[in-house]
Short mmCIF file of N, CA and C in Angstrom, two decimals:
data_model
loop_
_atom_site.label_atom_id
_atom_site.label_comp_id
_atom_site.label_asym_id
_atom_site.label_seq_id
_atom_site.Cartn_x
_atom_site.Cartn_y
_atom_site.Cartn_z
N MET A 1 0.82 -1.20 0.00
CA MET A 1 0.00 0.00 0.00
C MET A 1 0.87 1.26 0.00
N VAL A 2 1.90 1.26 0.84
CA VAL A 2 2.79 2.41 0.93
C VAL A 2 3.54 2.60 -0.38
N GLU A 3 3.97 1.50 -1.02
CA GLU A 3 4.70 1.58 -2.28
C GLU A 3 3.87 2.24 -3.37
N LYS A 4 2.57 1.96 -3.41
CA LYS A 4 1.69 2.56 -4.40
C LYS A 4 1.61 4.07 -4.21
N VAL A 5 1.55 4.51 -2.97
CA VAL A 5 1.48 5.94 -2.67
C VAL A 5 2.76 6.63 -3.11
N VAL A 6 3.92 6.01 -2.85
CA VAL A 6 5.20 6.58 -3.25
C VAL A 6 5.29 6.66 -4.76
N LYS A 7 4.88 5.61 -5.47
CA LYS A 7 4.92 5.62 -6.93
C LYS A 7 4.01 6.69 -7.50
N LYS A 8 2.84 6.85 -6.93
CA LYS A 8 1.92 7.87 -7.41
C LYS A 8 2.50 9.26 -7.22
N SER A 9 3.16 9.50 -6.09
CA SER A 9 3.70 10.82 -5.84
C SER A 9 4.84 11.14 -6.81
N LYS A 10 5.66 10.14 -7.17
CA LYS A 10 6.72 10.37 -8.15
C LYS A 10 6.13 10.66 -9.53
N GLU A 11 5.09 9.93 -9.90
CA GLU A 11 4.43 10.17 -11.19
C GLU A 11 3.77 11.54 -11.20
N ALA A 12 3.15 11.90 -10.09
CA ALA A 12 2.50 13.21 -10.00
C ALA A 12 3.53 14.32 -10.10
N ARG A 13 4.70 14.11 -9.48
CA ARG A 13 5.76 15.10 -9.53
C ARG A 13 6.28 15.26 -10.95
N ALA A 14 6.39 14.16 -11.67
CA ALA A 14 6.90 14.20 -13.04
C ALA A 14 5.92 14.89 -13.98
N SER A 15 4.63 14.76 -13.73
CA SER A 15 3.64 15.36 -14.61
C SER A 15 3.30 16.81 -14.23
N ASN A 16 3.84 17.31 -13.14
CA ASN A 16 3.56 18.67 -12.70
C ASN A 16 4.27 19.67 -13.64
N LEU A 17 3.52 20.52 -14.29
CA LEU A 17 4.09 21.47 -15.25
C LEU A 17 5.01 22.49 -14.60
N MET A 18 4.75 22.84 -13.36
CA MET A 18 5.60 23.81 -12.67
C MET A 18 6.97 23.23 -12.35
N ARG A 19 7.10 21.91 -12.33
CA ARG A 19 8.39 21.27 -12.05
C ARG A 19 9.16 20.95 -13.33
N SER A 20 8.61 21.30 -14.49
CA SER A 20 9.29 20.98 -15.75
C SER A 20 10.51 21.87 -15.94
N THR A 21 11.55 21.29 -16.51
CA THR A 21 12.81 21.99 -16.72
C THR A 21 12.81 22.65 -18.10
N SER A 22 13.39 23.84 -18.18
CA SER A 22 13.53 24.51 -19.47
C SER A 22 14.84 25.29 -19.47
N ILE A 23 15.28 25.69 -20.66
CA ILE A 23 16.52 26.45 -20.78
C ILE A 23 16.20 27.92 -20.53
N ASP A 24 16.92 28.52 -19.60
CA ASP A 24 16.72 29.92 -19.24
C ASP A 24 17.52 30.82 -20.17
N LYS A 25 18.83 30.53 -20.30
CA LYS A 25 19.68 31.34 -21.16
C LYS A 25 20.90 30.55 -21.60
N VAL A 26 21.52 31.00 -22.67
CA VAL A 26 22.74 30.41 -23.20
C VAL A 26 23.77 31.53 -23.33
N ILE A 27 24.96 31.32 -22.78
CA ILE A 27 26.03 32.31 -22.87
C ILE A 27 27.15 31.71 -23.71
N VAL A 28 27.50 32.39 -24.79
CA VAL A 28 28.60 31.98 -25.66
C VAL A 28 29.74 32.95 -25.42
N ASN A 29 30.92 32.43 -25.05
CA ASN A 29 32.04 33.27 -24.64
C ASN A 29 33.30 32.85 -25.39
N ILE A 30 34.04 33.84 -25.89
CA ILE A 30 35.34 33.59 -26.51
C ILE A 30 36.35 34.48 -25.80
N GLY A 31 37.36 33.86 -25.20
CA GLY A 31 38.43 34.61 -24.55
C GLY A 31 39.54 34.88 -25.56
N THR A 32 39.99 36.14 -25.63
CA THR A 32 40.97 36.51 -26.65
C THR A 32 42.27 37.04 -26.08
N GLY A 33 42.30 37.37 -24.81
CA GLY A 33 43.48 38.03 -24.27
C GLY A 33 43.45 39.50 -24.64
N SER A 34 44.61 40.13 -24.68
CA SER A 34 44.64 41.58 -24.92
C SER A 34 44.82 41.95 -26.39
N ASP A 35 44.80 40.99 -27.30
CA ASP A 35 44.96 41.25 -28.73
C ASP A 35 43.68 41.86 -29.31
N GLU A 36 43.79 43.09 -29.85
CA GLU A 36 42.60 43.80 -30.36
C GLU A 36 42.04 43.18 -31.63
N GLN A 37 42.90 42.72 -32.53
CA GLN A 37 42.41 42.12 -33.77
C GLN A 37 41.66 40.82 -33.48
N LYS A 38 42.20 40.03 -32.57
CA LYS A 38 41.52 38.79 -32.17
C LYS A 38 40.17 39.12 -31.53
N GLN A 39 40.12 40.22 -30.80
CA GLN A 39 38.88 40.66 -30.15
C GLN A 39 37.80 40.97 -31.21
N LYS A 40 38.18 41.69 -32.24
CA LYS A 40 37.23 42.02 -33.32
C LYS A 40 36.77 40.75 -34.05
N ASN A 41 37.71 39.83 -34.29
CA ASN A 41 37.36 38.57 -34.95
C ASN A 41 36.40 37.75 -34.11
N ALA A 42 36.62 37.73 -32.80
CA ALA A 42 35.75 36.97 -31.89
C ALA A 42 34.34 37.56 -31.90
N LYS A 43 34.24 38.87 -31.91
CA LYS A 43 32.92 39.52 -31.94
C LYS A 43 32.19 39.19 -33.24
N ARG A 44 32.93 39.20 -34.35
CA ARG A 44 32.32 38.87 -35.64
C ARG A 44 31.84 37.41 -35.68
N LEU A 45 32.65 36.52 -35.12
CA LEU A 45 32.30 35.10 -35.10
C LEU A 45 31.07 34.84 -34.23
N ILE A 46 31.00 35.46 -33.07
CA ILE A 46 29.83 35.28 -32.20
C ILE A 46 28.57 35.81 -32.88
N GLU A 47 28.71 36.91 -33.60
CA GLU A 47 27.55 37.46 -34.31
C GLU A 47 27.09 36.52 -35.42
N ILE A 48 28.03 35.85 -36.08
CA ILE A 48 27.67 34.88 -37.12
C ILE A 48 26.94 33.69 -36.51
N ILE A 49 27.43 33.20 -35.37
CA ILE A 49 26.86 32.00 -34.75
C ILE A 49 25.48 32.27 -34.16
N THR A 50 25.35 33.36 -33.40
CA THR A 50 24.11 33.60 -32.65
C THR A 50 23.15 34.57 -33.33
N GLY A 51 23.66 35.42 -34.21
CA GLY A 51 22.81 36.43 -34.83
C GLY A 51 22.56 37.62 -33.93
N MET A 52 23.30 37.72 -32.84
CA MET A 52 23.14 38.83 -31.90
C MET A 52 24.47 39.57 -31.75
N LYS A 53 24.38 40.84 -31.37
CA LYS A 53 25.58 41.65 -31.20
C LYS A 53 26.24 41.34 -29.86
N PRO A 54 27.50 40.90 -29.86
CA PRO A 54 28.17 40.56 -28.60
C PRO A 54 28.69 41.80 -27.89
N THR A 55 29.04 41.62 -26.63
CA THR A 55 29.63 42.68 -25.83
C THR A 55 31.04 42.28 -25.43
N ASP A 56 31.82 43.25 -24.98
CA ASP A 56 33.20 42.99 -24.60
C ASP A 56 33.29 42.47 -23.18
N GLY A 57 34.17 41.50 -22.97
CA GLY A 57 34.51 41.07 -21.63
C GLY A 57 35.69 41.90 -21.17
N ILE A 58 35.56 42.54 -20.02
CA ILE A 58 36.58 43.47 -19.54
C ILE A 58 37.23 42.89 -18.29
N SER A 59 38.56 42.99 -18.21
CA SER A 59 39.28 42.43 -17.06
C SER A 59 39.00 43.24 -15.80
N LYS A 60 38.87 42.52 -14.69
CA LYS A 60 38.62 43.17 -13.40
C LYS A 60 39.91 43.37 -12.62
N LYS A 61 40.92 42.56 -12.93
CA LYS A 61 42.21 42.66 -12.26
C LYS A 61 43.31 42.70 -13.30
N ARG A 62 44.48 43.12 -12.89
CA ARG A 62 45.62 43.09 -13.81
C ARG A 62 46.34 41.76 -13.65
N ASN A 63 46.92 41.29 -14.75
CA ASN A 63 47.68 40.05 -14.74
C ASN A 63 48.93 40.27 -15.59
N PRO A 64 50.05 40.61 -14.96
CA PRO A 64 51.26 40.93 -15.73
C PRO A 64 51.80 39.75 -16.55
N ALA A 65 51.54 38.53 -16.12
CA ALA A 65 52.04 37.36 -16.87
C ALA A 65 51.43 37.31 -18.27
N PHE A 66 50.19 37.75 -18.41
CA PHE A 66 49.52 37.76 -19.71
C PHE A 66 49.45 39.16 -20.32
N LYS A 67 50.15 40.11 -19.73
CA LYS A 67 50.17 41.51 -20.18
C LYS A 67 48.76 42.10 -20.22
N ILE A 68 48.01 41.86 -19.16
CA ILE A 68 46.64 42.36 -19.06
C ILE A 68 46.57 43.36 -17.92
N THR A 69 46.06 44.55 -18.23
CA THR A 69 45.85 45.55 -17.19
C THR A 69 44.37 45.62 -16.86
N LYS A 70 44.05 46.25 -15.75
CA LYS A 70 42.66 46.37 -15.33
C LYS A 70 41.90 47.23 -16.35
N GLY A 71 40.73 46.76 -16.77
CA GLY A 71 39.91 47.49 -17.72
C GLY A 71 40.18 47.16 -19.18
N THR A 72 41.08 46.21 -19.44
CA THR A 72 41.40 45.80 -20.81
C THR A 72 40.34 44.85 -21.35
N LYS A 73 40.04 44.97 -22.63
CA LYS A 73 39.11 44.04 -23.27
C LYS A 73 39.83 42.70 -23.46
N ILE A 74 39.25 41.64 -22.88
CA ILE A 74 39.93 40.33 -22.93
C ILE A 74 39.07 39.24 -23.55
N GLY A 75 37.90 39.58 -24.05
CA GLY A 75 37.05 38.57 -24.65
C GLY A 75 35.76 39.18 -25.17
N ALA A 76 34.92 38.32 -25.70
CA ALA A 76 33.61 38.74 -26.19
C ALA A 76 32.60 37.67 -25.81
N TYR A 77 31.40 38.11 -25.46
CA TYR A 77 30.36 37.14 -25.09
C TYR A 77 29.00 37.69 -25.44
N VAL A 78 28.02 36.79 -25.50
CA VAL A 78 26.64 37.18 -25.74
C VAL A 78 25.75 36.26 -24.91
N THR A 79 24.66 36.82 -24.40
CA THR A 79 23.67 36.05 -23.66
C THR A 79 22.42 35.95 -24.51
N VAL A 80 22.00 34.72 -24.82
CA VAL A 80 20.84 34.48 -25.67
C VAL A 80 19.71 33.96 -24.79
N ARG A 81 18.55 34.60 -24.85
CA ARG A 81 17.41 34.18 -24.05
C ARG A 81 16.23 33.69 -24.89
N LYS A 82 16.24 33.97 -26.20
CA LYS A 82 15.16 33.52 -27.08
C LYS A 82 15.71 32.50 -28.07
N ASP A 83 14.88 31.55 -28.47
CA ASP A 83 15.27 30.48 -29.41
C ASP A 83 16.51 29.74 -28.92
N THR A 84 16.56 29.46 -27.63
CA THR A 84 17.73 28.80 -27.06
C THR A 84 17.80 27.33 -27.44
N ASP A 85 16.65 26.68 -27.61
CA ASP A 85 16.65 25.26 -27.95
C ASP A 85 17.37 25.01 -29.28
N LYS A 86 17.09 25.86 -30.25
CA LYS A 86 17.70 25.72 -31.57
C LYS A 86 19.22 25.93 -31.49
N LEU A 87 19.63 26.94 -30.73
CA LEU A 87 21.05 27.24 -30.59
C LEU A 87 21.79 26.13 -29.85
N VAL A 88 21.21 25.62 -28.78
CA VAL A 88 21.85 24.55 -28.01
C VAL A 88 21.99 23.29 -28.85
N LYS A 89 20.97 22.96 -29.62
CA LYS A 89 21.04 21.78 -30.49
C LYS A 89 22.16 21.96 -31.52
N HIS A 90 22.26 23.16 -32.08
CA HIS A 90 23.28 23.47 -33.08
C HIS A 90 24.68 23.35 -32.47
N LEU A 91 24.85 23.84 -31.24
CA LEU A 91 26.16 23.81 -30.60
C LEU A 91 26.51 22.42 -30.07
N LEU A 92 25.51 21.66 -29.62
CA LEU A 92 25.78 20.29 -29.17
C LEU A 92 26.19 19.39 -30.33
N GLU A 93 25.69 19.67 -31.53
CA GLU A 93 26.09 18.90 -32.71
C GLU A 93 27.58 19.07 -32.99
N ALA A 94 28.15 20.21 -32.59
CA ALA A 94 29.58 20.46 -32.79
C ALA A 94 30.44 19.54 -31.93
N VAL A 95 29.89 19.08 -30.80
CA VAL A 95 30.62 18.15 -29.93
C VAL A 95 30.04 16.74 -30.03
N ASP A 96 29.37 16.45 -31.14
CA ASP A 96 28.79 15.12 -31.43
C ASP A 96 27.78 14.68 -30.38
N MET A 97 27.04 15.60 -29.84
CA MET A 97 25.99 15.32 -28.83
C MET A 97 26.54 14.58 -27.62
N ARG A 98 27.84 14.71 -27.35
CA ARG A 98 28.45 14.06 -26.19
C ARG A 98 28.81 15.12 -25.16
N VAL A 99 28.38 14.88 -23.94
CA VAL A 99 28.61 15.82 -22.85
C VAL A 99 29.23 15.07 -21.68
N LYS A 100 30.25 15.66 -21.07
CA LYS A 100 30.83 15.05 -19.87
C LYS A 100 29.87 15.23 -18.71
N GLU A 101 29.74 14.20 -17.90
CA GLU A 101 28.87 14.30 -16.72
C GLU A 101 29.40 15.33 -15.74
N SER A 102 30.72 15.50 -15.70
CA SER A 102 31.31 16.47 -14.78
C SER A 102 31.02 17.91 -15.20
N SER A 103 30.60 18.13 -16.44
CA SER A 103 30.30 19.49 -16.90
C SER A 103 28.88 19.92 -16.54
N ILE A 104 28.11 19.00 -15.93
CA ILE A 104 26.76 19.33 -15.49
C ILE A 104 26.78 19.54 -13.99
N SER A 105 26.31 20.70 -13.56
CA SER A 105 26.15 20.95 -12.13
C SER A 105 24.73 21.44 -11.91
N ASN A 106 24.42 21.86 -10.71
CA ASN A 106 23.06 22.32 -10.43
C ASN A 106 22.72 23.52 -11.30
N ASN A 107 21.70 23.39 -12.11
CA ASN A 107 21.15 24.44 -12.97
C ASN A 107 22.02 24.82 -14.16
N THR A 108 23.18 24.22 -14.37
CA THR A 108 24.03 24.64 -15.48
C THR A 108 24.65 23.46 -16.22
N LEU A 109 24.95 23.72 -17.48
CA LEU A 109 25.72 22.82 -18.33
C LEU A 109 26.78 23.68 -19.00
N SER A 110 28.03 23.26 -18.94
CA SER A 110 29.12 24.01 -19.56
C SER A 110 29.93 23.06 -20.43
N PHE A 111 30.23 23.49 -21.64
CA PHE A 111 31.09 22.70 -22.51
C PHE A 111 31.84 23.63 -23.44
N GLY A 112 32.92 23.12 -24.00
CA GLY A 112 33.75 23.92 -24.89
C GLY A 112 33.75 23.35 -26.30
N ILE A 113 33.92 24.25 -27.26
CA ILE A 113 34.06 23.86 -28.66
C ILE A 113 35.46 24.30 -29.07
N ASN A 114 36.30 23.35 -29.49
CA ASN A 114 37.70 23.65 -29.77
C ASN A 114 37.88 24.57 -30.97
N GLU A 115 37.16 24.31 -32.05
CA GLU A 115 37.28 25.10 -33.26
C GLU A 115 35.89 25.38 -33.81
N TYR A 116 35.66 26.59 -34.23
CA TYR A 116 34.32 26.96 -34.69
C TYR A 116 33.90 26.25 -35.97
N ILE A 117 34.85 25.69 -36.70
CA ILE A 117 34.48 24.98 -37.94
C ILE A 117 33.78 23.65 -37.64
N ASP A 118 33.80 23.22 -36.38
CA ASP A 118 33.06 22.01 -35.99
C ASP A 118 31.55 22.25 -36.01
N ILE A 119 31.13 23.50 -35.93
CA ILE A 119 29.70 23.84 -35.93
C ILE A 119 29.17 23.71 -37.36
N ASN A 120 28.07 22.99 -37.52
CA ASN A 120 27.49 22.77 -38.85
C ASN A 120 27.07 24.10 -39.48
N GLY A 121 27.38 24.26 -40.76
CA GLY A 121 26.95 25.43 -41.50
C GLY A 121 27.92 26.60 -41.43
N ILE A 122 28.98 26.49 -40.66
CA ILE A 122 29.94 27.59 -40.56
C ILE A 122 31.25 27.13 -41.18
N LYS A 123 31.69 27.88 -42.18
CA LYS A 123 32.90 27.53 -42.89
C LYS A 123 34.07 28.34 -42.35
N TYR A 124 35.27 27.86 -42.64
CA TYR A 124 36.48 28.53 -42.18
C TYR A 124 36.62 29.88 -42.87
N ASP A 125 36.90 30.91 -42.10
CA ASP A 125 37.14 32.25 -42.62
C ASP A 125 38.58 32.61 -42.28
N PRO A 126 39.45 32.78 -43.29
CA PRO A 126 40.85 33.07 -43.00
C PRO A 126 41.08 34.40 -42.29
N THR A 127 40.15 35.34 -42.43
CA THR A 127 40.32 36.61 -41.72
C THR A 127 40.07 36.47 -40.22
N ILE A 128 39.24 35.50 -39.84
CA ILE A 128 38.96 35.27 -38.42
C ILE A 128 40.04 34.40 -37.79
N GLY A 129 40.51 33.39 -38.51
CA GLY A 129 41.48 32.45 -37.95
C GLY A 129 40.77 31.35 -37.20
N MET A 130 41.50 30.65 -36.33
CA MET A 130 40.91 29.55 -35.56
C MET A 130 40.63 30.02 -34.14
N LEU A 131 39.38 29.93 -33.75
CA LEU A 131 38.96 30.31 -32.40
C LEU A 131 38.06 29.23 -31.83
N GLY A 132 38.18 29.02 -30.54
CA GLY A 132 37.28 28.12 -29.83
C GLY A 132 36.39 28.95 -28.92
N MET A 133 35.46 28.28 -28.25
CA MET A 133 34.53 29.03 -27.40
C MET A 133 34.03 28.19 -26.26
N ASN A 134 33.55 28.86 -25.23
CA ASN A 134 32.89 28.22 -24.10
C ASN A 134 31.40 28.47 -24.22
N VAL A 135 30.61 27.45 -23.93
CA VAL A 135 29.15 27.57 -23.97
C VAL A 135 28.62 27.20 -22.59
N ASN A 136 27.84 28.10 -21.99
CA ASN A 136 27.21 27.85 -20.70
C ASN A 136 25.70 27.90 -20.89
N VAL A 137 25.03 26.84 -20.49
CA VAL A 137 23.57 26.75 -20.61
C VAL A 137 23.00 26.76 -19.20
N SER A 138 22.09 27.69 -18.95
CA SER A 138 21.46 27.81 -17.63
C SER A 138 20.03 27.30 -17.71
N PHE A 139 19.64 26.47 -16.76
CA PHE A 139 18.30 25.88 -16.72
C PHE A 139 17.49 26.50 -15.59
N SER A 140 16.17 26.51 -15.77
CA SER A 140 15.29 27.01 -14.70
C SER A 140 13.94 26.30 -14.81
N ARG A 141 13.12 26.56 -13.82
CA ARG A 141 11.76 26.04 -13.81
C ARG A 141 10.80 27.20 -13.88
N LYS A 142 9.55 26.89 -14.19
CA LYS A 142 8.52 27.92 -14.19
C LYS A 142 8.32 28.41 -12.77
N GLY A 143 8.01 29.69 -12.62
CA GLY A 143 7.74 30.24 -11.30
C GLY A 143 8.93 30.95 -10.69
N ILE A 144 10.09 30.90 -11.32
CA ILE A 144 11.28 31.57 -10.78
C ILE A 144 11.14 33.09 -10.89
N ARG A 145 10.32 33.55 -11.82
CA ARG A 145 10.10 34.99 -11.97
C ARG A 145 9.56 35.61 -10.69
N VAL A 146 8.84 34.83 -9.90
CA VAL A 146 8.29 35.32 -8.63
C VAL A 146 9.41 35.85 -7.74
N ALA A 147 10.56 35.20 -7.74
CA ALA A 147 11.69 35.64 -6.92
C ALA A 147 12.50 36.75 -7.60
N ARG A 148 12.50 36.81 -8.93
CA ARG A 148 13.35 37.76 -9.65
C ARG A 148 12.70 39.12 -9.89
N ARG A 149 11.39 39.18 -9.94
CA ARG A 149 10.72 40.43 -10.29
C ARG A 149 10.96 41.50 -9.22
N LYS A 150 10.84 42.77 -9.61
CA LYS A 150 11.11 43.88 -8.69
C LYS A 150 9.94 44.16 -7.77
N ILE A 151 8.73 44.11 -8.31
CA ILE A 151 7.55 44.45 -7.52
C ILE A 151 6.89 43.17 -7.04
N ARG A 152 6.57 43.12 -5.77
CA ARG A 152 5.89 41.99 -5.12
C ARG A 152 6.65 40.67 -5.32
N ASN A 153 7.97 40.74 -5.18
CA ASN A 153 8.73 39.49 -5.27
C ASN A 153 8.50 38.68 -4.00
N ASN A 154 8.76 37.39 -4.10
CA ASN A 154 8.51 36.49 -3.00
C ASN A 154 9.55 35.37 -3.04
N ALA A 155 9.69 34.68 -1.95
CA ALA A 155 10.68 33.60 -1.87
C ALA A 155 10.19 32.37 -2.62
N VAL A 156 11.13 31.69 -3.26
CA VAL A 156 10.86 30.42 -3.93
C VAL A 156 11.64 29.35 -3.17
N PRO A 157 11.02 28.23 -2.85
CA PRO A 157 11.71 27.20 -2.07
C PRO A 157 12.98 26.70 -2.76
N HIS A 158 13.93 26.29 -1.95
CA HIS A 158 15.22 25.82 -2.44
C HIS A 158 15.06 24.63 -3.39
N LYS A 159 14.17 23.71 -3.07
CA LYS A 159 14.00 22.52 -3.91
C LYS A 159 13.40 22.85 -5.28
N HIS A 160 12.76 24.02 -5.41
CA HIS A 160 12.23 24.44 -6.71
C HIS A 160 13.28 25.21 -7.51
N ARG A 161 14.18 25.92 -6.82
CA ARG A 161 15.21 26.69 -7.49
C ARG A 161 16.32 25.81 -8.05
N ILE A 162 16.70 24.78 -7.31
CA ILE A 162 17.82 23.93 -7.71
C ILE A 162 17.31 22.75 -8.55
N ILE A 163 17.92 22.59 -9.72
CA ILE A 163 17.58 21.47 -10.60
C ILE A 163 18.73 20.47 -10.52
N PRO A 164 18.50 19.28 -10.02
CA PRO A 164 19.58 18.30 -9.86
C PRO A 164 20.15 17.83 -11.19
N ARG A 165 21.34 17.29 -11.11
CA ARG A 165 22.07 16.80 -12.28
C ARG A 165 21.26 15.76 -13.06
N GLU A 166 20.56 14.88 -12.36
CA GLU A 166 19.80 13.81 -13.02
C GLU A 166 18.67 14.38 -13.88
N GLU A 167 18.00 15.42 -13.40
CA GLU A 167 16.91 16.02 -14.18
C GLU A 167 17.44 16.71 -15.42
N ILE A 168 18.60 17.34 -15.32
CA ILE A 168 19.20 17.99 -16.48
C ILE A 168 19.62 16.94 -17.51
N LYS A 169 20.18 15.83 -17.03
CA LYS A 169 20.55 14.74 -17.94
C LYS A 169 19.33 14.17 -18.65
N ASP A 170 18.23 13.98 -17.92
CA ASP A 170 16.99 13.49 -18.53
C ASP A 170 16.49 14.47 -19.59
N TYR A 171 16.52 15.76 -19.26
CA TYR A 171 16.05 16.79 -20.20
C TYR A 171 16.89 16.77 -21.48
N LEU A 172 18.22 16.72 -21.33
CA LEU A 172 19.10 16.74 -22.50
C LEU A 172 18.96 15.48 -23.34
N SER A 173 18.80 14.34 -22.70
CA SER A 173 18.67 13.10 -23.47
C SER A 173 17.33 13.02 -24.19
N LYS A 174 16.27 13.52 -23.58
CA LYS A 174 14.95 13.49 -24.24
C LYS A 174 14.85 14.54 -25.35
N LYS A 175 15.32 15.74 -25.07
CA LYS A 175 15.12 16.85 -26.01
C LYS A 175 16.15 16.85 -27.15
N PHE A 176 17.42 16.52 -26.83
CA PHE A 176 18.49 16.64 -27.82
C PHE A 176 19.18 15.32 -28.15
N ASP A 177 18.77 14.22 -27.56
CA ASP A 177 19.43 12.92 -27.74
C ASP A 177 20.92 12.98 -27.38
N ALA A 178 21.23 13.66 -26.30
CA ALA A 178 22.62 13.81 -25.87
C ALA A 178 23.11 12.54 -25.18
N ASN A 179 24.39 12.25 -25.38
CA ASN A 179 25.04 11.11 -24.72
C ASN A 179 25.97 11.65 -23.64
N PHE A 180 26.17 10.87 -22.59
CA PHE A 180 26.99 11.33 -21.47
C PHE A 180 28.21 10.43 -21.32
N VAL A 181 29.36 11.06 -21.18
CA VAL A 181 30.64 10.35 -21.08
C VAL A 181 31.12 10.38 -19.65
#
């Protein structure tokens, strides 16, 4: 009798729309160091991949070993919040739909693409050169806006804010047919 109640509660939890996982945002980042030409090439490449205008990543500290001073442009990145499913599928194809389990943590998935020519539909451009990128995918559930909004915000329970690794793996395998290494 008790086992039936436990099974029903797990099924009810799985069918609850408020507990469903979705992609909140995707951040595509290319680190270039202090080279200005590489910086321009990275911005052009990100615009080709995402269709959005990237912004500059600016150093917060100085690092003499890399000849970086505080306030220097050291990379380019863009945050995508619309049509994220299409972009994530496109970028996961560049890594053959294989994701390391260690790259999945609570609410996030991070992976790197060594060369942009691995992405389908993008050809090598000699003016850009060879650049790689980091991709960070952030996941959320419905109802998180209650905590983020400015007016009449309210607390959201910890178990609703945090999405465990297993749920993210299930989401990626169902939605994108991703494999885990």
